[in-house]
Amino acid sequence: MQDRFKPETVAQVLDVISWGLSNKKPLEIQGAGTKRGIGYPLEVAATLSLSGLTGISLYEPEELVLTAAAGTPLAEIEEVLAGKNQELAFEPADFARLLGSTEANSTIGGIMAANISGPRRLKTGAARDHFLGLKAISGRAEEFKSGGRVVKNVTGYDLCKGLAGSWGTLAVLTEVTLKVLPAAEQITTLIIAGLSDAEAMSAMSMAMNSSCEVSGVAHIPANLVSRSSFSDLAKSGASATLLRLEGIAPSVEYRATQLQTLLGSLGSTKKVTGVDEIWRDVRDVHYFAENQDKAVWKISVPPAQGAIVASAIAAEIPGVEYYFDWAGGLIWAAVPAFNNASQTAIRQCLKSCGGHATLFRAPEEARSTADIFHTLEPGLMTLTKNLKDNFDPSGILNPGRMYRTL
Amino acid sequence: MTGLKMPEPDSGILKRRDEIIRALQQRVPGEGVISDVDEMRPFESDGLTAYHQVPMIVVLPSTVEEVSAVLKYCHDEGIKVVPRGAGTSLSGGALPLEDGVLLGLGKFNRVVDIDFDNRCAVVQPGVTNLAITHAVAHEGFYYAPDPSSQIACTIGGNIAENSGGVHSLKYGLTTNNVLGLEVVLITGEVIKVGGKHLDSAGFDLLGLMTGSEGLLGVITEVTVRILKRPETARAVLVGFSSSEDAGACVADVIGVGIIAGGMEMMDRLAIHAAEEFAHAGYPLEVEALLIVELDGPEAEVDHLLERVEKIAKAHNAVSVKVSTSEEERLSFWAGRKAAFPAVGRISPDYYCMDGTIPRHQLPRVLTGMREMSEHYGLRVANVFHAGDGNLHPLILYDANKSGELEKAEDFGSDILKLCVEVGGVLTGEHGVGVEKRDLMETMFNDADLDHQQRIKCAFDAKGLLNPGKVFPTLRRCVELGRMHVHGGKVPFPDIPRF
């Protein structure tokens, strides 16, 4: 039977990693395990869950900074921030429904280790851009820290960036310090109905290139809108191009009018204020939460190439469904799981424009055989291995989760 | 710091100088290799002028292939390399080595591609920060990070130092505005990270490279994000009779949810120097002056300015002036932007520091600096990026007076130690370089620094790129690679039970 450790102190986390290192027992590193389904399935001796290491140790709203133990539930942090009208501006997603996970309590450590960001990524940056400081334990069973609690800091290498998106393969986060920001007083979404993918690309580009400061730019093709949690949208039957404006009320109203003037000729527009679920659906990929037998790809491309890549994919893979976030720069695509979830076709379609594709959800069989994370050029792979060898020379932290040889 | 120790020159390399020059000339033809001491003199120092060292050889390549060939040769032969952009570093990041090749990227000065549809620009590393904005301004775009040296400093240097500017609370540092890099590793291998899309595949090498101070690779192409100019910008100038009031005002502005485009604070000495120099219309009978700039849609800026004015008055502001024209807004900034040269006029020399502190610690740090100022017998003027806590104390001294430079340096070290003590950091935007190298241990312990050096080992195991910078003790990668094992096992063989 697999051992499962759930330490409640940093010293205990260190004990577990020391034990793993001493006995050459590889460990699966988890927060609450909500994103277990992403990456190669692991064959490990034991699980190290950080979910027992909880608590917000510092929150200074006027300083826009918060420090929490890695296992602190995201929900707890968001609630505390909301009490002061603040938020995590990178809008971390909750993939529980997408991944069919029974665990719903994402931890902040898991969010940062996976660098999970939502629709506001295109304006405010990714999780890594709000990651000011950390404490962690490497695969050498040594504690270290990096960064600090201030936004302007160039003292030493930026290990926060190094660990964000490393999926627990380099070190185990025990504490994170984050930049937080004021939450918007008003959130308004402008919905343009009936645009084709190509028309939507141009509308999204016009919005992004205006001074309207849009903070969410997505396009849901007509075949998916019926799955929206917002009934007006679900009933509309037409594709929906979504443009989000946030800020103080007079500013939002002013910009909404500007945007309507700019884009009104493209299709019928409608203005909706509030209605969080519009963007929750986009962020958490609820459009593909059903049909768990289908595989889901997360594809990052230059935004202006979004529709071109999507149509190339559609030509190759019958039955593909997709929608766009990040003004076209993020394509979520659901495909049949067989044939390694069509990975060859998907990645071929990216060759000419650049970008990368991650197999975000797939049945166990496809997960074991497909290349889940984008294959790296040899030079980058060498550097990646070098980093792994330096931080986790015995390969005890999430071995093989991102790349089979890592 | 005046007792700065650099890595011991390798006499074996120095003896081979002529042969190395010939080998480099084969790789970089024409006038790209400079070996005459007088011609190398302009490269002996960067913005931290207290230190200078003529390099062994200067190489100015003009293609990626040449950079790659030079680095591969140096790697094979064990020759140290110091990369250099415009040489504006204030921390000695481009200080040459006696036995090292100085690799200048000045010839990489081309804007490669401007892509408005993807809101990015692809440029070579020798393009200046401001030139990027100039290249995209005709469509109403700009590049956000704006270090004070932006006329001269290059984007390659900005990447190396992760440069900031006065708008970084709202718009981020360099690292938040870079999308992709082409990098030549010390082995000569050319890699590409990121691109026109968001987030890189695999580990965030882009994030590790940015701010790595030329120790990990040589940047040969950069893709940056460009932004549409805000519709309008207006500034308000607020005078306070104490820095405590000014600090409390800043905290309240942020506390109510206003993220200003820029928030700058100056103390009395800096205000007077700046006003005398730039005639910006600053009030002189105040102890602290705050410039708050709001940018965005007109409706928003007008609304927020009113709120900022109210908050300022609630914190005993003694003068409040809102800009009524673009000309007036720029004049408010003219004084602040001229603060360094202005201070240069009231003192033969000044030494610019760069710590960051949690903002609420400002009164404590200012009090500490007043005490230090008395102790060292040197004046200090303060300019402060109040929005993000980045402090630039300017220590006034006279290098011609014996011992004053040393005193100024000790004073500076004491300030930075105090910044760390109150929860801040040694450097906000100028970099560690050689200047703060030996202070790194006040912020980091051995394990912290070892893990940073392991990043270095992953990129440059021989330690040939820019050695002597950032790390107080350069440890060999072989040594860093060893596991701390006792009898074949780390000290914890038993299964943990808790």
mmCIF file of C-alpha atoms in Angstrom, chain A residues 3 5-8 12-24 60-64 84 86 115 117 121-126 128-130 137-159 161-167 169-170 179 181-182 185 204-206 208-213 246-248 250-252 254-255 258 298 300-305 326-327 329 353-356 373-380 382-388 390-391 393-394 402-403 406, chain B residues 115-119 141 161-166 168-173 175-176 178-179 185 189 191-193 196-208 210-213 215-216 225 228-231 251-252 254-259 295-300 303-304 307 354 356-361 385 387-388 390 392 422-432 440 443-445 447-448 450-459 470-471 477 480-484 488-498:
data_model
loop_
_atom_site.group_PDB
_atom_site.id
_atom_site.type_symbol
_atom_site.label_atom_id
_atom_site.label_comp_id
_atom_site.label_asym_id
_atom_site.label_seq_id
_atom_site.Cartn_x
_atom_site.Cartn_y
_atom_site.Cartn_z
ATOM 1 C CA ASP A 3 2.151 5.624 2.193
ATOM 2 C CA PHE A 5 2.022 11.755 4.487
ATOM 3 C CA LYS A 6 0.139 14.829 5.496
ATOM 4 C CA PRO A 7 2.549 16.877 7.606
ATOM 5 C CA GLU A 8 1.341 19.823 9.631
ATOM 6 C CA GLN A 12 7.617 17.394 9.220
ATOM 7 C CA VAL A 13 7.660 18.163 5.471
ATOM 8 C CA LEU A 14 11.442 18.174 5.682
ATOM 9 C CA ASP A 15 11.323 14.824 7.492
ATOM 10 C CA VAL A 16 9.276 13.250 4.734
ATOM 11 C CA ILE A 17 11.555 14.529 1.973
ATOM 12 C CA SER A 18 14.649 13.438 3.928
ATOM 13 C CA TRP A 19 13.103 10.029 4.307
ATOM 14 C CA GLY A 20 12.329 9.842 0.606
ATOM 15 C CA LEU A 21 15.847 10.913 -0.250
ATOM 16 C CA SER A 22 17.510 8.511 2.161
ATOM 17 C CA ASN A 23 15.497 5.566 1.063
ATOM 18 C CA LYS A 24 15.256 6.508 -2.596
ATOM 19 C CA GLU A 60 -1.493 43.776 4.897
ATOM 20 C CA PRO A 61 -4.138 45.214 2.573
ATOM 21 C CA GLU A 62 -2.479 48.648 2.320
ATOM 22 C CA GLU A 63 0.765 46.935 1.306
ATOM 23 C CA LEU A 64 -1.057 44.689 -1.198
ATOM 24 C CA LYS A 84 -11.027 44.000 2.208
ATOM 25 C CA GLN A 86 -9.169 42.721 -2.735
ATOM 26 C CA ASN A 115 1.054 28.622 -12.597
ATOM 27 C CA SER A 117 -4.190 31.888 -14.344
ATOM 28 C CA ARG A 121 -3.998 36.806 -17.620
ATOM 29 C CA LEU A 122 -3.927 38.939 -20.751
ATOM 30 C CA LYS A 123 -4.119 42.208 -18.806
ATOM 31 C CA THR A 124 -2.742 41.588 -15.309
ATOM 32 C CA GLY A 125 -0.326 38.728 -15.886
ATOM 33 C CA ALA A 126 -0.071 35.105 -14.815
ATOM 34 C CA ARG A 128 3.964 33.847 -11.680
ATOM 35 C CA ASP A 129 3.683 37.624 -12.110
ATOM 36 C CA HIS A 130 2.107 37.930 -8.652
ATOM 37 C CA ILE A 137 12.374 22.401 0.252
ATOM 38 C CA SER A 138 14.290 20.987 -2.686
ATOM 39 C CA GLY A 139 14.838 17.344 -3.547
ATOM 40 C CA ARG A 140 18.103 17.670 -1.625
ATOM 41 C CA ALA A 141 16.038 17.918 1.546
ATOM 42 C CA GLU A 142 17.244 21.483 2.079
ATOM 43 C CA GLU A 143 15.069 24.425 2.966
ATOM 44 C CA PHE A 144 15.553 27.653 1.059
ATOM 45 C CA LYS A 145 13.809 30.931 0.412
ATOM 46 C CA SER A 146 13.713 33.371 -2.468
ATOM 47 C CA GLY A 147 12.203 36.754 -3.273
ATOM 48 C CA GLY A 148 10.575 38.799 -0.560
ATOM 49 C CA ARG A 149 7.356 40.637 0.264
ATOM 50 C CA VAL A 150 7.806 43.710 -1.916
ATOM 51 C CA VAL A 151 6.886 44.095 -5.590
ATOM 52 C CA LYS A 152 10.098 45.711 -6.689
ATOM 53 C CA ASN A 153 12.887 43.281 -6.039
ATOM 54 C CA VAL A 154 15.817 42.144 -8.149
ATOM 55 C CA THR A 155 17.922 40.688 -5.349
ATOM 56 C CA GLY A 156 19.245 37.389 -6.700
ATOM 57 C CA TYR A 157 17.663 34.984 -9.145
ATOM 58 C CA ASP A 158 13.903 34.898 -9.371
ATOM 59 C CA LEU A 159 13.219 31.389 -8.110
ATOM 60 C CA LYS A 161 9.413 32.185 -11.593
ATOM 61 C CA GLY A 162 11.557 29.052 -11.657
ATOM 62 C CA LEU A 163 9.150 27.141 -9.438
ATOM 63 C CA ALA A 164 5.906 28.530 -10.865
ATOM 64 C CA GLY A 165 4.831 26.042 -13.495
ATOM 65 C CA SER A 166 7.334 23.373 -12.415
ATOM 66 C CA TRP A 167 4.516 21.179 -11.054
ATOM 67 C CA THR A 169 9.282 18.605 -9.849
ATOM 68 C CA LEU A 170 12.033 20.895 -8.504
ATOM 69 C CA LYS A 179 0.901 40.459 -4.560
ATOM 70 C CA LEU A 181 -4.831 43.906 -5.806
ATOM 71 C CA PRO A 182 -8.067 45.806 -5.246
ATOM 72 C CA GLU A 185 -16.239 47.857 -8.023
ATOM 73 C CA MET A 204 -11.112 40.987 -30.073
ATOM 74 C CA SER A 205 -8.035 42.548 -31.604
ATOM 75 C CA MET A 206 -9.803 45.907 -31.993
ATOM 76 C CA MET A 208 -7.371 44.885 -27.185
ATOM 77 C CA ASN A 209 -5.803 47.611 -29.317
ATOM 78 C CA SER A 210 -8.162 50.275 -27.983
ATOM 79 C CA SER A 211 -7.531 52.186 -24.769
ATOM 80 C CA CYS A 212 -10.619 50.573 -23.189
ATOM 81 C CA GLU A 213 -8.555 48.327 -20.887
ATOM 82 C CA GLU A 246 -13.773 46.247 -14.776
ATOM 83 C CA GLY A 247 -13.198 49.201 -12.493
ATOM 84 C CA ILE A 248 -15.094 52.021 -10.887
ATOM 85 C CA PRO A 250 -18.177 55.760 -14.159
ATOM 86 C CA SER A 251 -15.082 54.382 -15.856
ATOM 87 C CA VAL A 252 -16.734 51.093 -16.803
ATOM 88 C CA TYR A 254 -17.625 55.274 -20.166
ATOM 89 C CA ARG A 255 -15.526 52.509 -21.682
ATOM 90 C CA GLN A 258 -16.643 53.572 -26.317
ATOM 91 C CA LYS A 298 -4.899 23.809 -23.544
ATOM 92 C CA SER A 300 -1.309 28.819 -26.206
ATOM 93 C CA VAL A 301 -0.707 30.696 -29.490
ATOM 94 C CA PRO A 302 -0.046 34.261 -30.654
ATOM 95 C CA PRO A 303 -3.543 35.761 -30.185
ATOM 96 C CA ALA A 304 -4.021 36.978 -33.759
ATOM 97 C CA GLN A 305 -3.403 33.419 -35.018
ATOM 98 C CA TRP A 326 -6.990 35.556 -23.972
ATOM 99 C CA ALA A 327 -8.213 37.399 -27.078
ATOM 100 C CA GLY A 329 -4.249 33.442 -27.527
ATOM 101 C CA CYS A 353 2.944 30.219 -35.737
ATOM 102 C CA GLY A 354 4.670 29.139 -32.519
ATOM 103 C CA GLY A 355 3.093 28.324 -29.188
ATOM 104 C CA HIS A 356 2.534 25.164 -27.203
ATOM 105 C CA PHE A 373 3.529 18.709 -21.888
ATOM 106 C CA HIS A 374 4.832 20.232 -25.077
ATOM 107 C CA THR A 375 8.005 18.567 -26.301
ATOM 108 C CA LEU A 376 10.948 20.910 -25.851
ATOM 109 C CA GLU A 377 13.715 21.620 -28.341
ATOM 110 C CA PRO A 378 16.877 19.656 -27.423
ATOM 111 C CA GLY A 379 18.692 22.726 -26.037
ATOM 112 C CA LEU A 380 15.779 23.620 -23.774
ATOM 113 C CA THR A 382 19.045 19.885 -21.664
ATOM 114 C CA LEU A 383 18.634 23.012 -19.536
ATOM 115 C CA THR A 384 15.440 21.594 -18.050
ATOM 116 C CA LYS A 385 17.243 18.387 -17.090
ATOM 117 C CA ASN A 386 20.152 20.351 -15.681
ATOM 118 C CA LEU A 387 17.766 22.275 -13.444
ATOM 119 C CA LYS A 388 16.120 19.071 -12.292
ATOM 120 C CA ASN A 390 20.573 20.475 -9.552
ATOM 121 C CA PHE A 391 17.405 20.743 -7.478
ATOM 122 C CA PRO A 393 19.397 14.987 -8.109
ATOM 123 C CA SER A 394 17.848 11.738 -6.854
ATOM 124 C CA MET A 402 6.070 16.639 -16.723
ATOM 125 C CA TYR A 403 8.498 14.712 -18.893
ATOM 126 C CA LEU A 406 12.568 14.157 -15.647
ATOM 127 C CA ASP B 115 3.266 43.225 -34.596
ATOM 128 C CA PHE B 116 0.312 45.352 -33.533
ATOM 129 C CA ASP B 117 -2.138 42.480 -34.013
ATOM 130 C CA ASN B 118 -0.296 40.536 -31.339
ATOM 131 C CA ARG B 119 0.655 43.677 -29.413
ATOM 132 C CA PHE B 141 1.391 52.213 -28.291
ATOM 133 C CA GLU B 161 18.756 43.635 -14.643
ATOM 134 C CA ASN B 162 14.944 43.276 -14.672
ATOM 135 C CA SER B 163 14.670 47.061 -14.776
ATOM 136 C CA GLY B 164 11.756 48.929 -13.270
ATOM 137 C CA GLY B 165 10.787 52.568 -13.480
ATOM 138 C CA VAL B 166 8.211 54.901 -12.010
ATOM 139 C CA SER B 168 5.943 49.522 -11.960
ATOM 140 C CA LEU B 169 3.198 49.122 -9.357
ATOM 141 C CA LYS B 170 0.572 49.332 -12.086
ATOM 142 C CA TYR B 171 2.481 48.094 -15.126
ATOM 143 C CA GLY B 172 5.110 45.785 -13.676
ATOM 144 C CA LEU B 173 8.856 45.387 -14.090
ATOM 145 C CA THR B 175 9.917 40.538 -16.224
ATOM 146 C CA ASN B 176 6.165 41.194 -16.442
ATOM 147 C CA VAL B 178 8.742 40.234 -21.761
ATOM 148 C CA LEU B 179 7.207 37.502 -23.901
ATOM 149 C CA LEU B 185 24.345 29.886 -23.927
ATOM 150 C CA GLU B 189 24.082 26.892 -28.338
ATOM 151 C CA ILE B 191 17.902 28.674 -27.613
ATOM 152 C CA LYS B 192 14.517 30.340 -27.873
ATOM 153 C CA VAL B 193 12.179 30.723 -24.929
ATOM 154 C CA LYS B 196 4.452 35.947 -29.182
ATOM 155 C CA HIS B 197 2.211 33.694 -27.115
ATOM 156 C CA LEU B 198 1.656 33.816 -23.345
ATOM 157 C CA ASP B 199 3.437 31.470 -20.904
ATOM 158 C CA SER B 200 6.335 29.280 -22.008
ATOM 159 C CA ALA B 201 6.230 25.528 -22.390
ATOM 160 C CA GLY B 202 8.110 23.682 -19.646
ATOM 161 C CA PHE B 203 9.941 25.497 -16.872
ATOM 162 C CA ASP B 204 9.814 29.297 -16.874
ATOM 163 C CA LEU B 205 13.309 29.884 -18.257
ATOM 164 C CA LEU B 206 12.158 33.305 -19.421
ATOM 165 C CA GLY B 207 11.514 34.257 -15.804
ATOM 166 C CA LEU B 208 14.864 32.858 -14.685
ATOM 167 C CA THR B 210 15.196 38.015 -16.632
ATOM 168 C CA GLY B 211 17.174 39.661 -13.854
ATOM 169 C CA SER B 212 19.997 37.104 -14.015
ATOM 170 C CA GLU B 213 22.560 39.884 -14.535
ATOM 171 C CA LEU B 215 25.334 35.177 -15.590
ATOM 172 C CA LEU B 216 23.152 32.703 -17.474
ATOM 173 C CA ARG B 225 4.614 43.271 -24.891
ATOM 174 C CA LYS B 228 -1.962 51.101 -25.894
ATOM 175 C CA ARG B 229 -1.325 54.473 -24.308
ATOM 176 C CA PRO B 230 -3.885 55.366 -21.658
ATOM 177 C CA GLU B 231 -6.434 57.837 -22.959
ATOM 178 C CA ALA B 251 -1.180 53.877 2.262
ATOM 179 C CA ASP B 252 -4.718 55.257 2.235
ATOM 180 C CA ILE B 254 -3.843 52.211 -2.089
ATOM 181 C CA GLY B 255 -6.040 51.055 0.799
ATOM 182 C CA VAL B 256 -9.184 52.436 -0.825
ATOM 183 C CA GLY B 257 -8.325 50.571 -3.989
ATOM 184 C CA ILE B 258 -6.615 53.150 -6.188
ATOM 185 C CA ILE B 259 -3.628 51.864 -8.146
ATOM 186 C CA ASP B 295 -3.820 57.404 -16.035
ATOM 187 C CA GLY B 296 -6.629 55.753 -17.920
ATOM 188 C CA PRO B 297 -9.981 56.766 -19.377
ATOM 189 C CA GLU B 298 -10.852 60.410 -18.731
ATOM 190 C CA ALA B 299 -13.939 59.600 -16.704
ATOM 191 C CA GLU B 300 -11.864 57.440 -14.381
ATOM 192 C CA HIS B 303 -13.137 60.703 -10.559
ATOM 193 C CA LEU B 304 -10.018 59.266 -8.901
ATOM 194 C CA ARG B 307 -10.703 60.987 -4.276
ATOM 195 C CA ASP B 354 18.293 51.265 -4.294
ATOM 196 C CA THR B 356 12.916 48.379 -1.305
ATOM 197 C CA ILE B 357 10.922 48.386 1.928
ATOM 198 C CA PRO B 358 7.375 47.613 2.992
ATOM 199 C CA ARG B 359 5.878 51.089 2.635
ATOM 200 C CA HIS B 360 4.672 51.396 6.224
ATOM 201 C CA GLN B 361 8.291 51.154 7.375
ATOM 202 C CA HIS B 385 8.937 55.255 -5.616
ATOM 203 C CA GLY B 387 3.799 53.149 -4.750
ATOM 204 C CA ASP B 388 6.075 50.142 -4.709
ATOM 205 C CA ASN B 390 11.507 51.400 -3.784
ATOM 206 C CA HIS B 392 16.626 55.802 -3.740
ATOM 207 C CA VAL B 422 12.488 45.992 8.226
ATOM 208 C CA GLY B 423 11.379 43.282 5.790
ATOM 209 C CA GLY B 424 12.639 44.763 2.544
ATOM 210 C CA VAL B 425 15.341 43.866 0.054
ATOM 211 C CA LEU B 426 18.802 45.016 -1.040
ATOM 212 C CA THR B 427 17.887 46.109 -4.522
ATOM 213 C CA GLY B 428 14.631 47.044 -6.177
ATOM 214 C CA GLU B 429 15.764 47.682 -9.728
ATOM 215 C CA HIS B 430 19.503 48.385 -10.021
ATOM 216 C CA GLY B 431 20.698 44.833 -9.535
ATOM 217 C CA VAL B 432 23.237 43.245 -7.218
ATOM 218 C CA MET B 440 23.745 39.183 -0.129
ATOM 219 C CA MET B 443 19.314 38.667 3.180
ATOM 220 C CA PHE B 444 20.051 35.074 2.291
ATOM 221 C CA ASN B 445 21.575 32.140 4.168
ATOM 222 C CA ALA B 447 21.113 27.235 1.534
ATOM 223 C CA ASP B 448 19.301 30.134 -0.201
ATOM 224 C CA ASP B 450 23.372 27.605 -2.903
ATOM 225 C CA HIS B 451 20.002 27.066 -4.549
ATOM 226 C CA GLN B 452 20.423 30.257 -6.561
ATOM 227 C CA GLN B 453 23.865 29.135 -7.648
ATOM 228 C CA ARG B 454 22.426 25.813 -8.742
ATOM 229 C CA ILE B 455 20.447 27.757 -11.358
ATOM 230 C CA LYS B 456 23.777 29.149 -12.477
ATOM 231 C CA CYS B 457 25.228 25.629 -12.583
ATOM 232 C CA ALA B 458 22.387 24.424 -14.794
ATOM 233 C CA PHE B 459 23.231 27.111 -17.369
ATOM 234 C CA VAL B 470 25.824 38.692 -7.658
ATOM 235 C CA PHE B 471 27.266 35.913 -5.469
ATOM 236 C CA CYS B 477 29.288 23.411 -9.347
ATOM 237 C CA LEU B 480 27.305 22.333 -5.061
ATOM 238 C CA GLY B 481 26.228 19.106 -6.724
ATOM 239 C CA ARG B 482 27.327 16.973 -3.778
ATOM 240 C CA MET B 483 24.685 15.656 -1.470
ATOM 241 C CA HIS B 484 25.114 16.144 2.235
ATOM 242 C CA GLY B 488 25.625 6.944 2.367
ATOM 243 C CA LYS B 489 22.407 8.322 3.757
ATOM 244 C CA VAL B 490 20.939 11.670 4.644
ATOM 245 C CA PRO B 491 20.294 11.899 8.356
ATOM 246 C CA PHE B 492 16.711 10.718 8.202
ATOM 247 C CA PRO B 493 16.370 7.097 7.187
ATOM 248 C CA ASP B 494 13.304 6.270 9.306
ATOM 249 C CA ILE B 495 9.790 6.516 8.084
ATOM 250 C CA PRO B 496 8.228 9.691 9.393
ATOM 251 C CA ARG B 497 5.356 9.228 11.841
ATOM 252 C CA PHE B 498 3.235 12.107 12.934
#
